[in-house]
Amino acid sequence: MKSQFSVLTAAILATLVLAPVAPAEAKIPFFGSDSQEMPSLAPMLEQVTPAVVNISVAGSREVKARLPGGLEQFFGRGELRQEQPFRGLGSGVIIDAKKGYVVTNHHVINEADEIEVTLKDGRSFKAKKIGEDPESDIALLQIEADGLTQVELADSDALRVGDFTVAIGNPFGLGQTVTSGIVSALGRSGLGIEGYEDFIQTDAAINSGNSGGALVNLKGELIGINTAILGPNGGNIGIGFAIPANMMKNLVAQFVEFGEVRRGALGVSGRDLNTEIAKSMNVKANKGGFVQEVVPGSAAEKAGLKSGDVITHLNGKRIESFTELQAKVATLGVGKEIKLGILREDKELTLTAKLQAREETVAEAKTLHPMLEGATLKDGDDSVLVEDVANRSPAAMIGLEKGDQIIGVSRVKVANTKQLKELLSKASGTTALQIQRGNRILYILIR
């Protein structure tokens, strides 16, 4: 030990002797000194955070419980439904200070009878709903107040993986909180969180109560609305999702004009392009939307789109998958004109389509199967939407619920009520309906 210490001491002394001596008047700069300003997000946040609000809601919703065994002999098998009060917290973003428009998530204010918006300065106001869309999880509120601050919108289509992000919201009711991160991925879909998914993924910490809050860039511009997280027990593990600002902007424009979303329809069905499909179809691309069918008389057919085409761009922006195409088109209104970049037999073409009104087919489910009696079904986008379920009906007794989406029959995909009827007419014995309920996939058996 002594010899090692001597060698180390000699080395240190040699370094001190050989190192150049700084002039007496020289100063070493450090963060916080007069010579160099401490880098900080504070100046930007001071401008933006007044535009992010806390939202508290109250109301009542219907809850279901299985009838006690003693009552089933009188009323038969079924469920007991009753109203139960609830309260909730979330976040919102002021996007128009003059008109008092506040954007949030649909799930934050869903079924709420009372909505209160609290500003950063402590003022609180009652809010009214202007429009809401469960399938995209966006809602627009309005408050009457002076001295509001709005956030400016960025072009979310211009985002790149690696861009810095800042999330602002009200996690766990603590009050306004700021976290930072980067764009981890773009165009995330297939998560089963919403009907239309084209999420920005970020590692900025997002927790319960952040829903409806702002995701901004370093300029303080809104790039997304914080919506969901992926993590155990609702905790943050660095995987959060936000609805892109451009998607939100398109929906808000329809809320303001119509009070609802009037989706435009392209009129195609398809699937995500992958290596296997590209190889079998001899397509020189690995990403995009593969067109399986073009609906006769649709906007797609009128534009010249054909089965076998691969859609690679929408309005000049790259499309990674058919799911992303669906989500983007679904937020555009009836009559919107879009440009589609496609690959057809290795040729790059650009087609122009004018979106048409989406035709909705409503059907009494008893015409499809006796055990579905009591349910009202409607064509959705690549699914059959359960619009209503009558209390104590056969449909209710097998477990079907309002808002469910029927996406398959015995693992065969269903896109509309016509396909559902065809598959059920061919089925024999026990048949499994594949259901999407919120972010869960489940099966309901019918005989």
Short mmCIF file of C-alpha atoms in Angstrom, two decimals:
data_model
loop_
_atom_site.label_atom_id
_atom_site.label_comp_id
_atom_site.label_asym_id
_atom_site.label_seq_id
_atom_site.Cartn_x
_atom_site.Cartn_y
_atom_site.Cartn_z
CA MET A 1 0.00 0.00 0.00
CA LYS A 2 2.84 2.38 0.84
CA SER A 3 4.53 1.97 -2.56
CA GLN A 4 1.26 2.48 -4.40
CA PHE A 5 0.59 5.64 -2.40
CA SER A 6 4.07 6.98 -3.28
CA VAL A 7 3.53 6.38 -7.01
CA LEU A 8 0.14 8.12 -6.86
CA THR A 9 1.60 11.08 -4.96
CA ALA A 10 4.36 11.44 -7.52
CA ALA A 11 1.90 11.41 -10.38
CA ILE A 12 -0.23 14.12 -8.77
CA LEU A 13 2.81 16.30 -8.12
CA ALA A 14 3.98 15.86 -11.71
CA THR A 15 0.57 16.91 -13.00
CA LEU A 16 0.59 20.01 -10.83
CA VAL A 17 4.08 20.94 -11.99
CA LEU A 18 3.38 20.38 -15.68
CA ALA A 19 -0.09 21.96 -15.78
CA PRO A 20 -0.16 25.54 -17.08
CA VAL A 21 -0.93 28.18 -14.49
CA ALA A 22 -3.94 30.35 -15.27
CA PRO A 23 -3.38 34.12 -15.09
CA ALA A 24 -4.45 35.62 -11.81
CA GLU A 25 -7.16 37.75 -13.46
CA ALA A 26 -8.75 34.84 -15.42
CA LYS A 27 -12.18 33.63 -14.27
CA ILE A 28 -13.64 30.22 -15.01
CA PRO A 29 -17.25 30.68 -16.25
CA PHE A 30 -20.03 28.60 -14.71
CA PHE A 31 -23.80 28.39 -15.10
CA GLY A 32 -25.46 31.18 -13.19
CA SER A 33 -22.53 33.57 -13.42
CA ASP A 34 -22.68 36.90 -15.24
CA SER A 35 -20.68 35.46 -18.15
CA GLN A 36 -23.17 32.70 -19.04
CA GLU A 37 -26.92 32.54 -18.48
CA MET A 38 -28.43 29.42 -16.94
CA PRO A 39 -30.43 27.55 -19.62
CA SER A 40 -34.07 27.27 -18.56
CA LEU A 41 -37.56 26.54 -19.87
CA ALA A 42 -39.00 29.04 -17.39
CA PRO A 43 -39.38 32.00 -19.82
CA MET A 44 -41.37 29.86 -22.26
CA LEU A 45 -43.48 28.28 -19.53
CA GLU A 46 -44.32 31.66 -18.03
CA GLN A 47 -46.01 32.48 -21.34
CA VAL A 48 -47.74 29.11 -21.86
CA THR A 49 -48.86 27.77 -18.47
CA PRO A 50 -51.68 30.36 -18.03
CA ALA A 51 -53.32 28.68 -21.06
CA VAL A 52 -53.47 25.27 -19.32
CA VAL A 53 -56.40 24.83 -16.94
CA ASN A 54 -57.64 22.38 -14.33
CA ILE A 55 -61.03 20.78 -14.93
CA SER A 56 -63.27 19.31 -12.24
CA VAL A 57 -66.49 17.50 -13.09
CA ALA A 58 -69.47 16.08 -11.24
CA GLY A 59 -72.43 14.02 -12.35
CA SER A 60 -74.07 10.63 -12.13
CA ARG A 61 -73.80 7.54 -14.29
CA GLU A 62 -75.60 4.25 -14.57
CA VAL A 63 -73.91 1.30 -12.86
CA LYS A 64 -74.84 -2.35 -13.21
CA ALA A 65 -74.97 -5.14 -10.66
CA ARG A 66 -76.14 -8.73 -10.94
CA LEU A 67 -79.54 -9.35 -9.35
CA PRO A 68 -79.32 -11.16 -5.98
CA GLY A 69 -80.12 -14.86 -6.23
CA GLY A 70 -83.30 -14.45 -4.19
CA LEU A 71 -84.79 -12.05 -6.73
CA GLU A 72 -83.96 -14.06 -9.84
CA GLN A 73 -86.86 -16.44 -9.15
CA PHE A 74 -89.25 -13.49 -9.53
CA PHE A 75 -87.55 -11.42 -12.23
CA GLY A 76 -85.36 -13.98 -14.02
CA ARG A 77 -81.66 -13.55 -14.68
CA GLY A 78 -80.63 -10.00 -15.30
CA GLU A 79 -78.93 -6.91 -13.98
CA LEU A 80 -79.87 -4.20 -11.53
CA ARG A 81 -79.13 -0.71 -12.87
CA GLN A 82 -78.92 2.39 -10.72
CA GLU A 83 -77.58 5.93 -10.87
CA GLN A 84 -74.39 6.60 -8.91
CA PRO A 85 -72.81 10.06 -8.40
CA PHE A 86 -69.20 10.64 -9.42
CA ARG A 87 -66.54 13.34 -9.39
CA GLY A 88 -63.42 13.64 -11.50
CA LEU A 89 -60.40 15.79 -12.31
CA GLY A 90 -58.52 16.50 -15.50
CA SER A 91 -56.84 19.19 -17.53
CA GLY A 92 -57.62 21.40 -20.51
CA VAL A 93 -56.02 23.89 -22.91
CA ILE A 94 -57.30 27.32 -23.94
CA ILE A 95 -56.99 27.55 -27.74
CA ASP A 96 -59.05 30.73 -28.30
CA ALA A 97 -58.88 33.42 -25.62
CA LYS A 98 -61.50 35.72 -27.19
CA LYS A 99 -64.16 33.01 -27.53
CA GLY A 100 -63.16 31.15 -24.37
CA TYR A 101 -62.66 27.81 -26.13
CA VAL A 102 -61.05 25.09 -24.01
CA VAL A 103 -60.02 21.70 -25.46
CA THR A 104 -59.90 18.57 -23.32
CA ASN A 105 -60.46 14.83 -23.61
CA HIS A 106 -63.95 13.42 -24.02
CA HIS A 107 -63.32 10.93 -21.23
CA VAL A 108 -62.59 13.80 -18.81
CA ILE A 109 -66.06 15.33 -19.16
CA ASN A 110 -68.05 12.26 -20.24
CA GLU A 111 -71.52 12.14 -18.61
CA ALA A 112 -70.69 15.17 -16.47
CA ASP A 113 -73.59 17.39 -15.42
CA GLU A 114 -71.31 20.09 -13.98
CA ILE A 115 -67.96 21.19 -15.44
CA GLU A 116 -65.77 23.76 -13.69
CA VAL A 117 -62.63 25.25 -15.22
CA THR A 118 -59.99 26.71 -12.90
CA LEU A 119 -57.30 29.00 -14.31
CA LYS A 120 -53.72 29.22 -13.10
CA ASP A 121 -54.52 32.55 -11.44
CA GLY A 122 -57.15 30.82 -9.28
CA ARG A 123 -60.29 32.03 -11.01
CA SER A 124 -63.00 29.42 -11.63
CA PHE A 125 -65.77 29.36 -14.24
CA LYS A 126 -68.64 27.09 -15.19
CA ALA A 127 -68.13 25.61 -18.64
CA LYS A 128 -70.56 24.41 -21.29
CA LYS A 129 -69.99 21.70 -23.87
CA ILE A 130 -69.74 22.82 -27.48
CA GLY A 131 -69.04 19.38 -28.92
CA GLU A 132 -67.52 16.00 -28.06
CA ASP A 133 -66.34 12.97 -30.00
CA PRO A 134 -65.91 9.69 -28.08
CA GLU A 135 -64.18 7.93 -30.99
CA SER A 136 -61.28 10.40 -31.09
CA ASP A 137 -61.56 11.37 -27.38
CA ILE A 138 -61.69 15.12 -28.00
CA ALA A 139 -64.16 17.60 -26.49
CA LEU A 140 -64.57 21.37 -26.79
CA LEU A 141 -65.76 23.53 -23.88
CA GLN A 142 -66.48 27.24 -23.60
CA ILE A 143 -66.14 29.63 -20.67
CA GLU A 144 -67.03 33.31 -20.35
CA ALA A 145 -64.01 35.12 -18.93
CA ASP A 146 -61.75 38.09 -19.57
CA GLY A 147 -57.97 38.16 -19.53
CA LEU A 148 -57.48 34.65 -20.89
CA THR A 149 -54.25 33.36 -22.44
CA GLN A 150 -54.32 31.00 -25.41
CA VAL A 151 -51.66 28.61 -26.67
CA GLU A 152 -50.58 28.77 -30.30
CA LEU A 153 -50.83 25.61 -32.40
CA ALA A 154 -47.87 23.92 -34.07
CA ASP A 155 -47.95 21.82 -37.24
CA SER A 156 -47.92 18.39 -35.61
CA ASP A 157 -47.28 16.74 -39.00
CA ALA A 158 -43.84 18.37 -38.96
CA LEU A 159 -42.78 16.60 -35.74
CA ARG A 160 -39.77 14.32 -35.74
CA VAL A 161 -38.73 11.58 -33.35
CA GLY A 162 -36.27 13.18 -30.95
CA ASP A 163 -37.94 16.62 -30.82
CA PHE A 164 -38.16 17.94 -27.26
CA THR A 165 -41.56 17.92 -25.53
CA VAL A 166 -43.01 19.52 -22.41
CA ALA A 167 -46.19 18.16 -20.79
CA ILE A 168 -48.36 20.48 -18.67
CA GLY A 169 -51.33 19.30 -16.64
CA ASN A 170 -52.91 18.51 -13.29
CA PRO A 171 -51.68 15.03 -12.25
CA PHE A 172 -53.45 13.43 -9.29
CA GLY A 173 -55.12 16.77 -8.53
CA LEU A 174 -51.84 18.21 -7.25
CA GLY A 175 -52.19 21.39 -9.29
CA GLN A 176 -50.38 22.50 -12.40
CA THR A 177 -47.27 20.41 -13.02
CA VAL A 178 -44.65 20.49 -15.80
CA THR A 179 -42.54 17.56 -17.06
CA SER A 180 -40.24 17.24 -20.06
CA GLY A 181 -39.05 14.61 -22.52
CA ILE A 182 -38.84 13.92 -26.24
CA VAL A 183 -41.01 12.57 -29.03
CA SER A 184 -40.43 8.83 -28.67
CA ALA A 185 -42.50 7.73 -31.69
CA LEU A 186 -45.10 9.01 -34.14
CA GLY A 187 -48.25 7.49 -35.62
CA ARG A 188 -48.82 5.03 -32.79
CA SER A 189 -52.01 3.01 -33.34
CA GLY A 190 -53.59 -0.37 -32.65
CA LEU A 191 -53.51 0.21 -28.87
CA GLY A 192 -57.28 -0.17 -28.39
CA ILE A 193 -57.45 3.09 -26.41
CA GLU A 194 -59.66 4.99 -28.86
CA GLY A 195 -61.59 4.39 -32.04
CA TYR A 196 -59.17 6.47 -34.10
CA GLU A 197 -55.53 6.34 -33.07
CA ASP A 198 -52.62 8.32 -34.49
CA PHE A 199 -50.78 9.12 -31.27
CA ILE A 200 -47.62 11.04 -30.52
CA GLN A 201 -45.64 8.92 -28.03
CA THR A 202 -43.52 10.76 -25.48
CA ASP A 203 -41.46 9.93 -22.40
CA ALA A 204 -42.45 13.18 -20.66
CA ALA A 205 -44.10 12.03 -17.43
CA ILE A 206 -47.88 11.85 -17.86
CA ASN A 207 -50.07 10.59 -15.02
CA SER A 208 -53.72 10.38 -14.02
CA GLY A 209 -55.20 13.89 -14.18
CA ASN A 210 -52.92 14.97 -17.03
CA SER A 211 -55.62 13.92 -19.51
CA GLY A 212 -56.65 16.87 -21.67
CA GLY A 213 -53.49 18.81 -20.82
CA ALA A 214 -50.95 20.31 -23.20
CA LEU A 215 -47.95 18.76 -24.90
CA VAL A 216 -45.87 21.63 -26.27
CA ASN A 217 -42.56 22.13 -28.07
CA LEU A 218 -39.71 24.35 -26.87
CA LYS A 219 -41.36 27.34 -28.54
CA GLY A 220 -44.41 26.86 -26.35
CA GLU A 221 -46.58 25.78 -29.30
CA LEU A 222 -49.20 23.07 -28.79
CA ILE A 223 -48.23 19.83 -30.53
CA GLY A 224 -50.72 17.49 -28.83
CA ILE A 225 -53.38 16.84 -26.19
CA ASN A 226 -52.18 14.43 -23.50
CA THR A 227 -54.54 11.47 -23.44
CA ALA A 228 -53.27 8.14 -22.12
CA ILE A 229 -50.37 6.23 -20.62
CA LEU A 230 -49.11 2.70 -20.85
CA GLY A 231 -48.08 1.45 -17.43
CA PRO A 232 -48.96 -0.83 -14.54
CA ASN A 233 -51.62 0.42 -12.10
CA GLY A 234 -51.93 3.71 -13.95
CA GLY A 235 -48.40 4.81 -13.04
CA ASN A 236 -45.93 6.51 -15.36
CA ILE A 237 -43.18 4.39 -16.93
CA GLY A 238 -42.17 6.85 -19.62
CA ILE A 239 -44.72 5.81 -22.26
CA GLY A 240 -47.38 8.46 -22.75
CA PHE A 241 -49.64 9.28 -25.68
CA ALA A 242 -51.03 12.54 -27.05
CA ILE A 243 -53.54 13.33 -29.79
CA PRO A 244 -51.78 15.39 -32.50
CA ALA A 245 -52.68 19.08 -32.64
CA ASN A 246 -53.65 18.88 -36.33
CA MET A 247 -56.18 16.13 -35.62
CA MET A 248 -57.62 18.14 -32.73
CA LYS A 249 -57.81 21.27 -34.89
CA ASN A 250 -59.85 19.50 -37.58
CA LEU A 251 -62.32 18.17 -35.01
CA VAL A 252 -62.70 21.51 -33.23
CA ALA A 253 -63.54 23.23 -36.53
CA GLN A 254 -66.45 20.79 -36.95
CA PHE A 255 -67.60 21.29 -33.34
CA VAL A 256 -67.74 25.04 -33.89
CA GLU A 257 -69.55 24.79 -37.23
CA PHE A 258 -71.93 21.89 -36.58
CA GLY A 259 -71.79 21.11 -32.84
CA GLU A 260 -70.70 17.59 -33.77
CA VAL A 261 -68.25 15.68 -35.95
CA ARG A 262 -69.45 15.05 -39.50
CA ARG A 263 -66.86 12.60 -40.72
CA GLY A 264 -65.94 12.38 -44.35
CA ALA A 265 -65.66 8.93 -45.92
CA LEU A 266 -63.07 7.80 -48.46
CA GLY A 267 -64.75 4.46 -49.14
CA VAL A 268 -61.96 1.90 -48.94
CA SER A 269 -61.13 -1.08 -46.78
CA GLY A 270 -57.63 -2.38 -46.34
CA ARG A 271 -54.86 -3.25 -43.95
CA ASP A 272 -51.38 -2.15 -42.94
CA LEU A 273 -48.75 -2.94 -45.55
CA ASN A 274 -46.04 -5.31 -44.32
CA THR A 275 -43.14 -7.20 -45.84
CA GLU A 276 -45.24 -10.29 -46.51
CA ILE A 277 -47.93 -8.39 -48.44
CA ALA A 278 -45.34 -6.30 -50.28
CA LYS A 279 -43.53 -9.44 -51.42
CA SER A 280 -46.67 -11.26 -52.55
CA MET A 281 -47.96 -8.20 -54.43
CA ASN A 282 -44.51 -7.29 -55.78
CA VAL A 283 -44.67 -3.84 -54.19
CA LYS A 284 -41.44 -1.94 -53.61
CA ALA A 285 -42.47 -0.51 -50.25
CA ASN A 286 -42.71 -1.83 -46.70
CA LYS A 287 -45.00 0.77 -45.13
CA GLY A 288 -48.30 2.32 -46.13
CA GLY A 289 -51.97 1.44 -46.49
CA PHE A 290 -52.77 -1.55 -48.69
CA VAL A 291 -56.16 -1.15 -50.42
CA GLN A 292 -58.16 -4.40 -50.42
CA GLU A 293 -61.52 -3.07 -51.61
CA VAL A 294 -62.90 0.13 -53.11
CA VAL A 295 -66.58 0.80 -52.43
CA PRO A 296 -68.58 1.40 -55.65
CA GLY A 297 -69.63 5.04 -56.02
CA SER A 298 -67.36 6.17 -53.20
CA ALA A 299 -64.96 9.10 -53.13
CA ALA A 300 -62.10 6.64 -53.61
CA GLU A 301 -63.61 5.13 -56.78
CA LYS A 302 -64.35 8.57 -58.24
CA ALA A 303 -60.74 9.56 -57.56
CA GLY A 304 -59.47 6.52 -59.47
CA LEU A 305 -58.24 4.42 -56.53
CA LYS A 306 -58.11 0.67 -57.22
CA SER A 307 -57.80 -2.53 -55.21
CA GLY A 308 -54.13 -3.44 -54.87
CA ASP A 309 -52.97 0.18 -54.66
CA VAL A 310 -50.72 1.18 -51.77
CA ILE A 311 -51.42 4.59 -50.22
CA THR A 312 -48.11 6.12 -49.14
CA HIS A 313 -48.95 9.82 -48.66
CA LEU A 314 -51.89 11.95 -47.53
CA ASN A 315 -51.74 15.63 -48.47
CA GLY A 316 -48.00 15.32 -49.04
CA LYS A 317 -47.30 13.70 -45.65
CA ARG A 318 -45.97 10.16 -45.33
CA ILE A 319 -48.49 7.46 -44.29
CA GLU A 320 -47.01 4.59 -42.31
CA SER A 321 -50.08 2.34 -42.15
CA PHE A 322 -53.72 1.92 -43.18
CA THR A 323 -54.68 2.54 -39.54
CA GLU A 324 -52.97 5.94 -39.63
CA LEU A 325 -54.76 6.77 -42.89
CA GLN A 326 -58.12 5.90 -41.30
CA ALA A 327 -57.46 8.05 -38.25
CA LYS A 328 -56.42 11.08 -40.30
CA VAL A 329 -59.30 10.82 -42.79
CA ALA A 330 -61.81 10.29 -39.95
CA THR A 331 -61.02 13.71 -38.48
CA LEU A 332 -61.65 15.50 -41.78
CA GLY A 333 -65.14 16.74 -42.54
CA VAL A 334 -67.52 15.99 -45.39
CA GLY A 335 -66.52 17.75 -48.62
CA LYS A 336 -62.83 18.06 -47.75
CA GLU A 337 -60.53 17.55 -50.72
CA ILE A 338 -57.47 15.38 -50.12
CA LYS A 339 -54.48 14.31 -52.18
CA LEU A 340 -53.39 10.69 -52.05
CA GLY A 341 -49.92 9.55 -53.02
CA ILE A 342 -50.10 5.93 -54.19
CA LEU A 343 -47.96 3.13 -55.59
CA ARG A 344 -49.51 1.16 -58.44
CA GLU A 345 -47.38 -1.44 -60.16
CA ASP A 346 -44.23 0.44 -59.08
CA LYS A 347 -45.58 3.71 -60.49
CA GLU A 348 -46.01 6.71 -58.21
CA LEU A 349 -49.31 8.51 -58.76
CA THR A 350 -51.17 11.37 -57.08
CA LEU A 351 -54.97 11.22 -56.90
CA THR A 352 -57.42 13.84 -55.64
CA ALA A 353 -60.50 12.72 -53.70
CA LYS A 354 -63.41 14.70 -52.27
CA LEU A 355 -64.66 13.06 -49.08
CA GLN A 356 -68.32 12.08 -49.04
CA ALA A 357 -70.77 11.75 -46.17
CA ARG A 358 -70.43 8.47 -44.33
CA GLU A 359 -73.48 6.29 -44.86
CA GLU A 360 -74.65 4.79 -41.61
CA THR A 361 -76.68 1.61 -41.57
CA VAL A 362 -78.75 1.12 -38.43
CA ALA A 363 -80.15 -2.34 -37.80
CA GLU A 364 -82.23 -4.06 -35.16
CA ALA A 365 -79.92 -6.83 -34.02
CA LYS A 366 -82.77 -9.37 -33.65
CA THR A 367 -82.83 -9.58 -37.46
CA LEU A 368 -79.24 -10.86 -37.31
CA HIS A 369 -79.52 -13.33 -34.41
CA PRO A 370 -82.19 -14.03 -31.74
CA MET A 371 -79.72 -13.61 -28.87
CA LEU A 372 -78.90 -10.10 -30.06
CA GLU A 373 -82.50 -8.93 -29.64
CA GLY A 374 -82.68 -5.64 -27.79
CA ALA A 375 -79.50 -4.21 -29.30
CA THR A 376 -79.37 -1.50 -31.95
CA LEU A 377 -76.39 -1.79 -34.26
CA LYS A 378 -74.80 0.76 -36.56
CA ASP A 379 -72.05 0.59 -39.14
CA GLY A 380 -68.87 2.09 -37.74
CA ASP A 381 -65.47 2.35 -39.35
CA ASP A 382 -64.30 -1.23 -39.89
CA SER A 383 -66.60 -2.45 -37.10
CA VAL A 384 -70.24 -2.67 -35.99
CA LEU A 385 -71.10 -0.22 -33.22
CA VAL A 386 -73.60 -1.19 -30.52
CA GLU A 387 -75.62 2.01 -30.32
CA ASP A 388 -78.02 0.89 -27.57
CA VAL A 389 -78.98 -2.16 -25.50
CA ALA A 390 -82.45 -2.51 -23.96
CA ASN A 391 -82.58 -3.35 -20.26
CA ARG A 392 -83.20 -7.05 -19.48
CA SER A 393 -83.14 -7.94 -23.19
CA PRO A 394 -81.41 -11.07 -24.55
CA ALA A 395 -78.54 -8.84 -25.74
CA ALA A 396 -78.11 -7.41 -22.23
CA MET A 397 -78.23 -10.85 -20.64
CA ILE A 398 -75.35 -12.18 -22.77
CA GLY A 399 -73.26 -9.17 -21.72
CA LEU A 400 -73.47 -6.80 -24.69
CA GLU A 401 -73.16 -3.13 -23.68
CA LYS A 402 -73.83 0.23 -25.29
CA GLY A 403 -70.64 1.51 -26.93
CA ASP A 404 -69.24 -1.96 -27.67
CA GLN A 405 -67.72 -2.50 -31.10
CA ILE A 406 -68.22 -5.89 -32.75
CA ILE A 407 -64.98 -6.42 -34.67
CA GLY A 408 -65.17 -10.13 -35.49
CA VAL A 409 -67.12 -13.38 -35.52
CA SER A 410 -65.10 -16.44 -34.48
CA ARG A 411 -61.88 -14.58 -35.36
CA VAL A 412 -63.15 -13.51 -38.80
CA LYS A 413 -62.97 -9.71 -39.09
CA VAL A 414 -66.27 -7.79 -39.39
CA ALA A 415 -66.40 -4.35 -41.03
CA ASN A 416 -70.17 -3.65 -41.17
CA THR A 417 -73.64 -5.01 -40.37
CA LYS A 418 -73.91 -6.65 -43.77
CA GLN A 419 -70.82 -8.78 -43.11
CA LEU A 420 -72.02 -9.53 -39.58
CA LYS A 421 -75.35 -10.81 -40.91
CA GLU A 422 -73.63 -13.00 -43.52
CA LEU A 423 -71.27 -14.59 -40.97
CA LEU A 424 -74.01 -15.21 -38.39
CA SER A 425 -76.26 -16.80 -41.04
CA LYS A 426 -73.51 -19.34 -41.82
CA ALA A 427 -72.64 -20.04 -38.18
CA SER A 428 -73.84 -23.18 -36.43
CA GLY A 429 -73.68 -24.13 -32.77
CA THR A 430 -71.82 -21.78 -30.44
CA THR A 431 -70.38 -18.65 -32.05
CA ALA A 432 -67.97 -16.13 -30.49
CA LEU A 433 -68.43 -12.41 -31.06
CA GLN A 434 -65.14 -10.53 -30.76
CA ILE A 435 -65.83 -7.28 -28.93
CA GLN A 436 -63.72 -4.17 -28.38
CA ARG A 437 -64.81 -2.40 -25.19
CA GLY A 438 -62.67 0.63 -24.47
CA ASN A 439 -59.09 -0.61 -24.48
CA ARG A 440 -60.07 -4.26 -23.91
CA ILE A 441 -60.79 -7.11 -26.32
CA LEU A 442 -63.27 -9.75 -25.13
CA TYR A 443 -65.46 -12.54 -26.50
CA ILE A 444 -69.21 -13.06 -26.06
CA LEU A 445 -70.61 -16.50 -26.84
CA ILE A 446 -73.99 -16.89 -28.58
CA ARG A 447 -75.86 -20.04 -29.66
#
